[in-house]
Short mmCIF file of C-alpha atoms in Angstrom, two decimals:
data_model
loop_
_atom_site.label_atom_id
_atom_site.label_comp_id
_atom_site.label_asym_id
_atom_site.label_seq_id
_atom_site.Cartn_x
_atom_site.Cartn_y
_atom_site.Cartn_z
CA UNK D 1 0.00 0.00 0.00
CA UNK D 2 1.52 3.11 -1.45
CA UNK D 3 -1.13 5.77 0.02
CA UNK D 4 -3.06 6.56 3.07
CA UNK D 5 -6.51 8.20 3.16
CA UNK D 6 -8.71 9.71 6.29
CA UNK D 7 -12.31 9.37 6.30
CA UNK D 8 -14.35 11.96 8.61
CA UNK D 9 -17.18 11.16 10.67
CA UNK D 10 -19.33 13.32 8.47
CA UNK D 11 -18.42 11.31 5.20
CA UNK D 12 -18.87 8.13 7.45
CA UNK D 13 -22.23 9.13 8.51
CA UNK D 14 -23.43 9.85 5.13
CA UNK D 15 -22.47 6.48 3.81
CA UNK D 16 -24.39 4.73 6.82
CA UNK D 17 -27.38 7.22 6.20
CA UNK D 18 -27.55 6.46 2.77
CA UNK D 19 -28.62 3.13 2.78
CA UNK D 20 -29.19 1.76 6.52
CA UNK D 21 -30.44 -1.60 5.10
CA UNK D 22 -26.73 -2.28 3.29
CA UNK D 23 -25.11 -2.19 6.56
CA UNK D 24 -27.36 -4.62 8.25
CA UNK D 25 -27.12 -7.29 5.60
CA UNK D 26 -23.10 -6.80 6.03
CA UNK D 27 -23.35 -7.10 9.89
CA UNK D 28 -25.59 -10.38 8.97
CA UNK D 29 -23.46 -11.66 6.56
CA UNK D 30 -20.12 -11.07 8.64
CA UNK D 31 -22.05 -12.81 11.89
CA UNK D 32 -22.47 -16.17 9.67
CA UNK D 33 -18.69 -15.25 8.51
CA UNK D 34 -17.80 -15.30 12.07
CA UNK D 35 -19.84 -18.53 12.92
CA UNK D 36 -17.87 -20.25 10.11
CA UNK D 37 -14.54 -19.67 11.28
CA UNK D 38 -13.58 -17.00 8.54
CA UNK D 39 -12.70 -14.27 10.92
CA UNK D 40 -10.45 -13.48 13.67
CA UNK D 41 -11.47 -11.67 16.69
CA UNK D 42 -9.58 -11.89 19.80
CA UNK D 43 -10.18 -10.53 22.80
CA UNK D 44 -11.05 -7.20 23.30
CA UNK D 45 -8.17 -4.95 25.69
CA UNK D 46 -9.26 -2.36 28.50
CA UNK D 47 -7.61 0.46 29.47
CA UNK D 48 -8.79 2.01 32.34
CA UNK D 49 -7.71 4.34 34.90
CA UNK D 50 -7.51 4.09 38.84
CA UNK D 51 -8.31 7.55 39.46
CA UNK D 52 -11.85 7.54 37.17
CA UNK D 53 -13.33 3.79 37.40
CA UNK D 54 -16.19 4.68 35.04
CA UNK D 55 -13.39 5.78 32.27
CA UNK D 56 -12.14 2.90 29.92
CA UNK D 57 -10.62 3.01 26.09
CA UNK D 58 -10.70 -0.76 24.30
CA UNK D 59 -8.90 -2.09 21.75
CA UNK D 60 -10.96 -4.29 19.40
CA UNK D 61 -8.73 -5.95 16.46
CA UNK D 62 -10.26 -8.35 14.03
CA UNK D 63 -9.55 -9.73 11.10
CA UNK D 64 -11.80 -10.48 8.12
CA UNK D 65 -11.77 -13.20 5.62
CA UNK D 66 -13.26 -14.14 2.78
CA UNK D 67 -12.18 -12.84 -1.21
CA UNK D 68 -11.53 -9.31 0.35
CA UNK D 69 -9.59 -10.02 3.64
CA UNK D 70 -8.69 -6.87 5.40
CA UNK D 71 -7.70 -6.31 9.11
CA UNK D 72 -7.77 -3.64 11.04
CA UNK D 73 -8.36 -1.82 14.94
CA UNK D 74 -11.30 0.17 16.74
CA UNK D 75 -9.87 2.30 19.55
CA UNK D 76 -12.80 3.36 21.17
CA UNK D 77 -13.03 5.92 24.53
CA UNK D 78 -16.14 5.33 26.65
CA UNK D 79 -16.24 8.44 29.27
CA UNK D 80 -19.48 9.00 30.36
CA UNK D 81 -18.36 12.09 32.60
CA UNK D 82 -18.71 13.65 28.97
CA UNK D 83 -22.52 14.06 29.23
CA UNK D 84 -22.06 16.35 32.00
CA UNK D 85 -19.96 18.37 29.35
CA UNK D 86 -22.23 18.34 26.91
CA UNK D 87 -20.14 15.76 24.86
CA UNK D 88 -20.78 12.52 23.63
CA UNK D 89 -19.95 9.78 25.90
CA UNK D 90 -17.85 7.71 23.12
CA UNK D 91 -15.25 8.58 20.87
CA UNK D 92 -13.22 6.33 18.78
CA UNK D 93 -11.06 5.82 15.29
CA UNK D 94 -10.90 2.42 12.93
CA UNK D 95 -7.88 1.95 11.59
CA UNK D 96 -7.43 -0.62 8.42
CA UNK D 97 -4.44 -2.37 7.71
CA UNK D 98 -3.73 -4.56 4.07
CA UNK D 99 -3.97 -7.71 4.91
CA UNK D 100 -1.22 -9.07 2.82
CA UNK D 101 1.69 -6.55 3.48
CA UNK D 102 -0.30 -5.52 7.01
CA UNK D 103 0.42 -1.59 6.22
CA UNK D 104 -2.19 0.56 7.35
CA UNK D 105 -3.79 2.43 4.46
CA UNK D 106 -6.85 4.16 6.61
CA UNK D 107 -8.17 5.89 9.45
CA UNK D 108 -11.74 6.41 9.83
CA UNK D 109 -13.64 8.38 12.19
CA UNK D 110 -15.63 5.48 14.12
CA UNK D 111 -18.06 6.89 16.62
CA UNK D 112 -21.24 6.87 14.02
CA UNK D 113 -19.82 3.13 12.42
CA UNK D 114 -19.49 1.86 16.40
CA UNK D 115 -23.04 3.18 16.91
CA UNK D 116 -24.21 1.49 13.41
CA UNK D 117 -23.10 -1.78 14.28
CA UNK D 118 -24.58 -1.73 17.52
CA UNK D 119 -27.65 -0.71 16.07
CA UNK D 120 -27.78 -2.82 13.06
CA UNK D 121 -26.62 -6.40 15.38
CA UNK D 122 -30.05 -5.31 17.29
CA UNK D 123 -32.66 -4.82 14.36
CA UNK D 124 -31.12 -8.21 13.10
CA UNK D 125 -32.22 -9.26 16.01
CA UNK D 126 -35.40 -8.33 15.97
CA UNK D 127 -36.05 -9.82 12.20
CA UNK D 128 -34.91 -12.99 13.50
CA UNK D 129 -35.77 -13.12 17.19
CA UNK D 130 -39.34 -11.23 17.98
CA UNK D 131 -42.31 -12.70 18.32
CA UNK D 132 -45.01 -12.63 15.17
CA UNK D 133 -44.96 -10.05 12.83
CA UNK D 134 -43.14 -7.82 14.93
CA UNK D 135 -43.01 -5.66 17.96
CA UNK D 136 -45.84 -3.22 18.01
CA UNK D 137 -44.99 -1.30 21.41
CA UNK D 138 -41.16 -0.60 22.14
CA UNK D 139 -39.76 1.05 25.36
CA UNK D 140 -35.97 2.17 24.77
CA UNK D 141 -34.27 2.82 28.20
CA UNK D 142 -31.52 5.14 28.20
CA UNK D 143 -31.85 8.12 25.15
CA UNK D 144 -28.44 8.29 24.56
CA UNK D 145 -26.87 7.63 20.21
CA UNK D 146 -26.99 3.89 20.68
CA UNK D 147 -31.11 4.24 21.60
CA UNK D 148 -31.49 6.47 18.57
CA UNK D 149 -29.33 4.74 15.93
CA UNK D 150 -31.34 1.68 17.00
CA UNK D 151 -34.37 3.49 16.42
CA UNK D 152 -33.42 5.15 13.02
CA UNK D 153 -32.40 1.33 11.43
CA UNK D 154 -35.61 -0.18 12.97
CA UNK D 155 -37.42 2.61 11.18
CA UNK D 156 -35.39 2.12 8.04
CA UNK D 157 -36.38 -1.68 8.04
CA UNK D 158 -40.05 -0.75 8.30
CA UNK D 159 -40.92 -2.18 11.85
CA UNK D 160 -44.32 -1.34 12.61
CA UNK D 161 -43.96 0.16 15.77
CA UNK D 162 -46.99 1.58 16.87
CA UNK D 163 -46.19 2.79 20.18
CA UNK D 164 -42.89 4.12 21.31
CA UNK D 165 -42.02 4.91 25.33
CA UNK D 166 -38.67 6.66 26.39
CA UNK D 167 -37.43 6.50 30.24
CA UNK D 168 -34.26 7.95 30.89
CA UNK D 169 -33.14 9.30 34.11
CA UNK D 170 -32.30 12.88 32.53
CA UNK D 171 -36.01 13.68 31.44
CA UNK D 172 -34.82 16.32 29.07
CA UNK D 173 -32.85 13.47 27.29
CA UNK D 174 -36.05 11.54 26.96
CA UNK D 175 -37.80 14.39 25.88
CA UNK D 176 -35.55 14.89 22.89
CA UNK D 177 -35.28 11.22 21.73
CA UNK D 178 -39.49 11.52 21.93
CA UNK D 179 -39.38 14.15 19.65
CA UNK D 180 -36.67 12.61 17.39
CA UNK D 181 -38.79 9.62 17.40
CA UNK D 182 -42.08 11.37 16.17
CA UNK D 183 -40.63 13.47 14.12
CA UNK D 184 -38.63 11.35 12.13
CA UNK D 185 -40.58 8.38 12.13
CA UNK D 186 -43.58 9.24 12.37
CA UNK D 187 -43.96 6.81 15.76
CA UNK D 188 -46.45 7.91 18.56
CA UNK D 189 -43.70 8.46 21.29
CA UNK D 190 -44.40 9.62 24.82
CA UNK D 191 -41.97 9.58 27.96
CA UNK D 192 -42.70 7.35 31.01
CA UNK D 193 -41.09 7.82 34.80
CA UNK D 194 -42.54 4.59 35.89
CA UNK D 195 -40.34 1.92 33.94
CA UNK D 196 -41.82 -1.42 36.19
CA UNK D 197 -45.07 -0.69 34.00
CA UNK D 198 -44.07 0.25 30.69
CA UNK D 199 -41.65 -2.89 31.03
CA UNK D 200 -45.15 -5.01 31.63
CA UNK D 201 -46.50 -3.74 28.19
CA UNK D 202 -43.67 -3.64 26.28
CA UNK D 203 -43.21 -6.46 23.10
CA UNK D 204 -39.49 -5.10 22.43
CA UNK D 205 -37.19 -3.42 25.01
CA UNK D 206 -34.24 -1.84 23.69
CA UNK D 207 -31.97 -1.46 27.31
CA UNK D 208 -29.14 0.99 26.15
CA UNK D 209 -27.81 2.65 29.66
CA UNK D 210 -24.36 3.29 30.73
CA UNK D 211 -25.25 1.49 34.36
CA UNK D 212 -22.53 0.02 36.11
CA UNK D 213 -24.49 -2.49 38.19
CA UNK D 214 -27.80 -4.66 36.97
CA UNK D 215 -30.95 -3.47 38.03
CA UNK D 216 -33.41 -5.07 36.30
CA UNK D 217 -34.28 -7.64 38.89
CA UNK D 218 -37.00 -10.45 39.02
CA UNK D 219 -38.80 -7.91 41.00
CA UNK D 220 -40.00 -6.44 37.36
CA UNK D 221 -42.67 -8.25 35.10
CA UNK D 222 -41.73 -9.07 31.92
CA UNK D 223 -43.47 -11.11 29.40
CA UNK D 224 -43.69 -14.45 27.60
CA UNK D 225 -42.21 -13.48 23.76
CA UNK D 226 -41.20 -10.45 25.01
CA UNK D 227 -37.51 -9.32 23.45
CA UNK D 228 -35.31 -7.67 25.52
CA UNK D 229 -31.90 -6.01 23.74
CA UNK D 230 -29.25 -6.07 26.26
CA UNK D 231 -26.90 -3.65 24.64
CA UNK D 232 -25.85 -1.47 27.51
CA UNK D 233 -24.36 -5.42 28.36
CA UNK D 234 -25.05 -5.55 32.57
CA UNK D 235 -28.72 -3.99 33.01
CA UNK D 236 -30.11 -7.64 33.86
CA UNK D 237 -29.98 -9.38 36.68
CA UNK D 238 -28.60 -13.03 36.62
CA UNK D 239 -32.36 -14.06 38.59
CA UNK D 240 -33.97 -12.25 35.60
CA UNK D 241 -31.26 -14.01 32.69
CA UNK D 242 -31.65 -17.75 34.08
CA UNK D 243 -35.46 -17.26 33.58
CA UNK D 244 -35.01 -15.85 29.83
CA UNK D 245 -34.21 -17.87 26.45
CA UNK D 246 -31.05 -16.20 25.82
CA UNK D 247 -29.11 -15.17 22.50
CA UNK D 248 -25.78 -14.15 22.19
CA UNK D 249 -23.43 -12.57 19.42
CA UNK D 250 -20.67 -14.93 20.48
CA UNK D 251 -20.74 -17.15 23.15
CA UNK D 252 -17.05 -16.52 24.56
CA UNK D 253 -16.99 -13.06 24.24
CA UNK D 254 -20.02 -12.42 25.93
CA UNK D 255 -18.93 -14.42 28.85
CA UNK D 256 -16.14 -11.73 30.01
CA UNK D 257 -16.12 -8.07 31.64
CA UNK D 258 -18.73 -9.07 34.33
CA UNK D 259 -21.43 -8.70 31.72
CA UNK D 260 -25.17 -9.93 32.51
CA UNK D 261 -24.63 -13.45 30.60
CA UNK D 262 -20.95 -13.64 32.29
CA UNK D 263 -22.53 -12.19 35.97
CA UNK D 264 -24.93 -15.20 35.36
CA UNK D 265 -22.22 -17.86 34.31
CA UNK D 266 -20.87 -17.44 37.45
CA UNK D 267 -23.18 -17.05 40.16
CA UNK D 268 -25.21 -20.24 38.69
CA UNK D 269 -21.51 -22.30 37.41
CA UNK D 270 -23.57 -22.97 34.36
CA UNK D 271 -24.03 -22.15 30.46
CA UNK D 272 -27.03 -23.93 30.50
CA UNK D 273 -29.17 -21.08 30.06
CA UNK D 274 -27.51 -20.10 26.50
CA UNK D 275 -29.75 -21.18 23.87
CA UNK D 276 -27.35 -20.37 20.69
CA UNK D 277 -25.77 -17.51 19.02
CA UNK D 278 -27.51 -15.47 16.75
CA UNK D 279 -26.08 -16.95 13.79
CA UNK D 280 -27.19 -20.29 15.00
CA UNK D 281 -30.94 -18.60 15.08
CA UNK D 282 -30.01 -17.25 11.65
CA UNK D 283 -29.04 -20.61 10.14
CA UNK D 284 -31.87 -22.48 11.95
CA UNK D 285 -29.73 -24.55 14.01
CA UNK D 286 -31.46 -23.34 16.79
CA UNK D 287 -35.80 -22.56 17.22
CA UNK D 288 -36.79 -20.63 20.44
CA UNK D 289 -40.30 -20.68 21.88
CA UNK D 290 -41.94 -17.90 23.02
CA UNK D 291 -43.20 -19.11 26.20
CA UNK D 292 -40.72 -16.58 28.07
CA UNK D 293 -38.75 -12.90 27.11
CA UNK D 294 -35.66 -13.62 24.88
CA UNK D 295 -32.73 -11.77 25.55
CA UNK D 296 -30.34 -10.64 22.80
CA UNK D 297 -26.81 -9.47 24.52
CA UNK D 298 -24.13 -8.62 21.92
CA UNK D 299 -21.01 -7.98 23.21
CA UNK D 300 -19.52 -6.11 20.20
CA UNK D 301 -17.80 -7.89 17.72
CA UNK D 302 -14.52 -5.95 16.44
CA UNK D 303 -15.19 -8.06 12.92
CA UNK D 304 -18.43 -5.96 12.48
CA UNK D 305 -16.72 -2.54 12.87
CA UNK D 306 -14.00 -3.50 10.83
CA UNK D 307 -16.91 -4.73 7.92
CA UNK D 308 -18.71 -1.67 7.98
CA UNK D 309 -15.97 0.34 8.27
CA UNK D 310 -14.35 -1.11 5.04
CA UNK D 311 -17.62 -0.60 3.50
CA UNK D 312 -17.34 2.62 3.96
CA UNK D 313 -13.35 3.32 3.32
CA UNK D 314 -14.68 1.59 -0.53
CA UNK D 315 -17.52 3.63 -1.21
CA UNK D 316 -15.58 6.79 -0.14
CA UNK D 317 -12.67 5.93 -2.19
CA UNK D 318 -14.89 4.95 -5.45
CA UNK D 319 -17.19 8.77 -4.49
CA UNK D 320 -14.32 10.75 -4.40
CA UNK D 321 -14.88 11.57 -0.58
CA UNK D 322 -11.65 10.27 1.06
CA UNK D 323 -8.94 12.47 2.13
CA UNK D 324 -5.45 11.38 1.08
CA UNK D 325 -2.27 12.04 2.93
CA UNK D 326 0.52 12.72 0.95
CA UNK D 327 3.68 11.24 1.97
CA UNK D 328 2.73 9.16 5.34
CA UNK D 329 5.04 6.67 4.36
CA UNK D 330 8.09 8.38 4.52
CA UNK D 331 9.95 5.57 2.49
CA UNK D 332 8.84 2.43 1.00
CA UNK D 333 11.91 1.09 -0.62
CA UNK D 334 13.91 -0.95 1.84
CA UNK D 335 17.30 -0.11 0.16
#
C-alpha cells in the first residue's frame, strides 16, 4: 500500500445514512462469517484508569476473511463524565491495515460506524428473534446515540412500531429522543417515569444505559415473547437471565467483563441457560419458543466494525470523498 486516506465522521455518517439496510445485511453476513470460522477476533483490551473507574478506552482488532480479507483496529473511549460536558460519551477511530503486506492504508472516524453496528446487530435481532410479525410497542431505556441509531435502522427496516415509550433518568434526554422519534418516524412516542409498568407492556425493550451495576431484577414483570436487547451489556440481573431464552453474538466473548450473561455464568456455574448464538438462530440450528422474554446481549464484535468500516473506506474511495495524505510513508523502498 503506497497511500493513506482519512475518512471523517461526516463522510462516514453519510455512507451509513444512505442506505441503513446495506449495513445490516453486512453485519448479517459477517455474523455467519464469524460462525464459520472465517474471521479473527480476539479478545477485546481495556484500558482504564484508577483515578476515574467509570473511564475505559478498548482495543478491538479483528480480522476479516473471505475474497476481500482486510484487518484492522477500533480504539474506542467510553467516558461518560462527557454528558455532564455536553459531549458525547464515546469517541473512537478504525484503523485498516492490508492484509497481505499488514500496512495501514486508513483511518476512519468510528463513533457513528461503532453506533451502526450496535444498532444494526439489534434490528437483526429483531427480524430474527421477535415474536409474530413484529413488535408493536417498544420502550428504549436510556436516550443516549446507541437508543437512537437503533431506532433510526428499525425505522429504516419498516418495523411497525406503533407505540414508542422513552425513560431515561435525565427527562430532558427523553424528551428529545421523543421528539426525534415522532418526528422522524412518524412513531407515537411519549416519555414514562414509571419503567416497572411500561416494562409489563412492552413487546421489544431496547436497554441501552451506561449502568454500572444490573438493576433489572426479578422484582419487574416481563413477558412471555417479550424481546429484551441487552446492549448497555449488565442492566439484567442473573435471577432475571436464568429465567429468559437467551441469544448471544458470540458465546465466549459475551462471557467476560462481568457482563449480565458472564454475571450469570458465574453465580449459577452454568451455560445452561444459552440457547445459541444469533447466527445459529439465523441458520436455523437453533428454534426458540416464546413461552418466556428472549434476551439478545451482543457484546460487540470488532469483525463488524472492521466490515462496515471497510464498507465505507470503498464507497468513499470509489465517491471521491476520502482524504489522502501525501507522503505518510516516509519511504517504502527498503534499500
Amino acid at each position: 500500500m503506497s497511500t493513506f486516506h482519512v475518512i471523517d465522521g461526516s463522510v462516514s455518517q453519510d455512507v451509513i445514512d444512505s442506505a441503513p439496510s446495506d449495513v445490516l445485511d453486512l453485519v448479517r453476513e459477517t455474523y455467519l462469517q464469524h460462525s464459520r470460522g472465517a474471521t479473527v477476533n480476539p479478545n477485546s483490551h481495556f484500558l482504564r484508569f484508577p483515578h476515574d473507574p467509570g473511564a475505559r478506552i478498548i482495543a478491538l482488532p479483528a480480522h476479516l476473511g473471505g475474497d476481500t480479507p482486510v484487518s484492522g483496529l477500533k480504539w474506542i473511549a467510553s467516558y461518560p463524565q462527557n454528558v455532564g460536558r455536553n459531549l458525547p460519551r464515546a469517541s473512537a477511530v478504525l484503523l485498516l491495515n492490508d492484509a497481505e503486506t499488514g500496512y495501514p492504508f486508513a483511518c476512519l472516524e468510528a463513533s457513528g460506524i461503532s453506533a451502526a453496528r450496535t444498532a444494526a446487530s439489534a434490528a437483526l435481532a429483531v427480524e430474527t428473534l421477535a415474536d409474530g410479525d413484529g413488535p408493536k410497542t417498544v420502550l428504549f431505556v436510556g436516550a443516549g446515540v446507541i437508543g437512537r441509531t437503533v431506532s433510526d435502522f428499525l425505522a429504516a427496516r419498516g418495523t411497525n412500531v406503533r407505540e414508542c415509550l422513552v425513560h431515561d433518568h435525565v427527562n430532558a434526554y427523553a424528551e428529545a429522543f421523543a421528539a426525534h422519534t415522532a418526528g422522524t418516524h412518524g412513531w407515537q412516542t411519549r416519555t414514562v417515569a414509571e419503567i416497572d409498568v411500561a416494562l409489563a407492556t412492552a413487546d421489544l425493550v431496547v436497554l441501552a444505559t451506561t449502568a454500572p451495576a444490573p438493576w433489572l431484577t426479578d422484582r419487574q414483570t416481563l413477558l412471555p415473547g417479550q424481546l429484551i436487547l441487552n446492549l448497555s451489556l449488565r442492566d439484567i440481573h442473573p435471577a432475571v437471565m436464568i429465567k429468559c431464552h437467551n441469544v448471544l453474538d458470540d458465546i465466549d466473548h459475551c462471557l467476560t467483563a462481568q457482563t449480565s450473561p458472564h454475571l450469570t455464568e458465574m453465580e449459577h456455574g452454568t451455560r445452561d441457560f444459552i440457547d445459541g448464538t444469533l447466527a445459529d438462530v439465523i441458520r436455523g440450528d437453533v428454534t426458540l419458543a416464546h413461552d418466556r422474554p428472549t434476551v439478545f446481549s451482543p457484546f460487540g464484535l470488532g469483525v463488524l466494525d472492521l466490515a462496515v468500516g471497510y464498507h465505507i473506506y470503498r464507497t468513499a474511495l470509489r465517491t471521491g470523498r476520502a482524504t489522502e495524505i501525501p507522503g505518510f510513508f516516509p519511504g517504502l523502498k527498503r534499500w
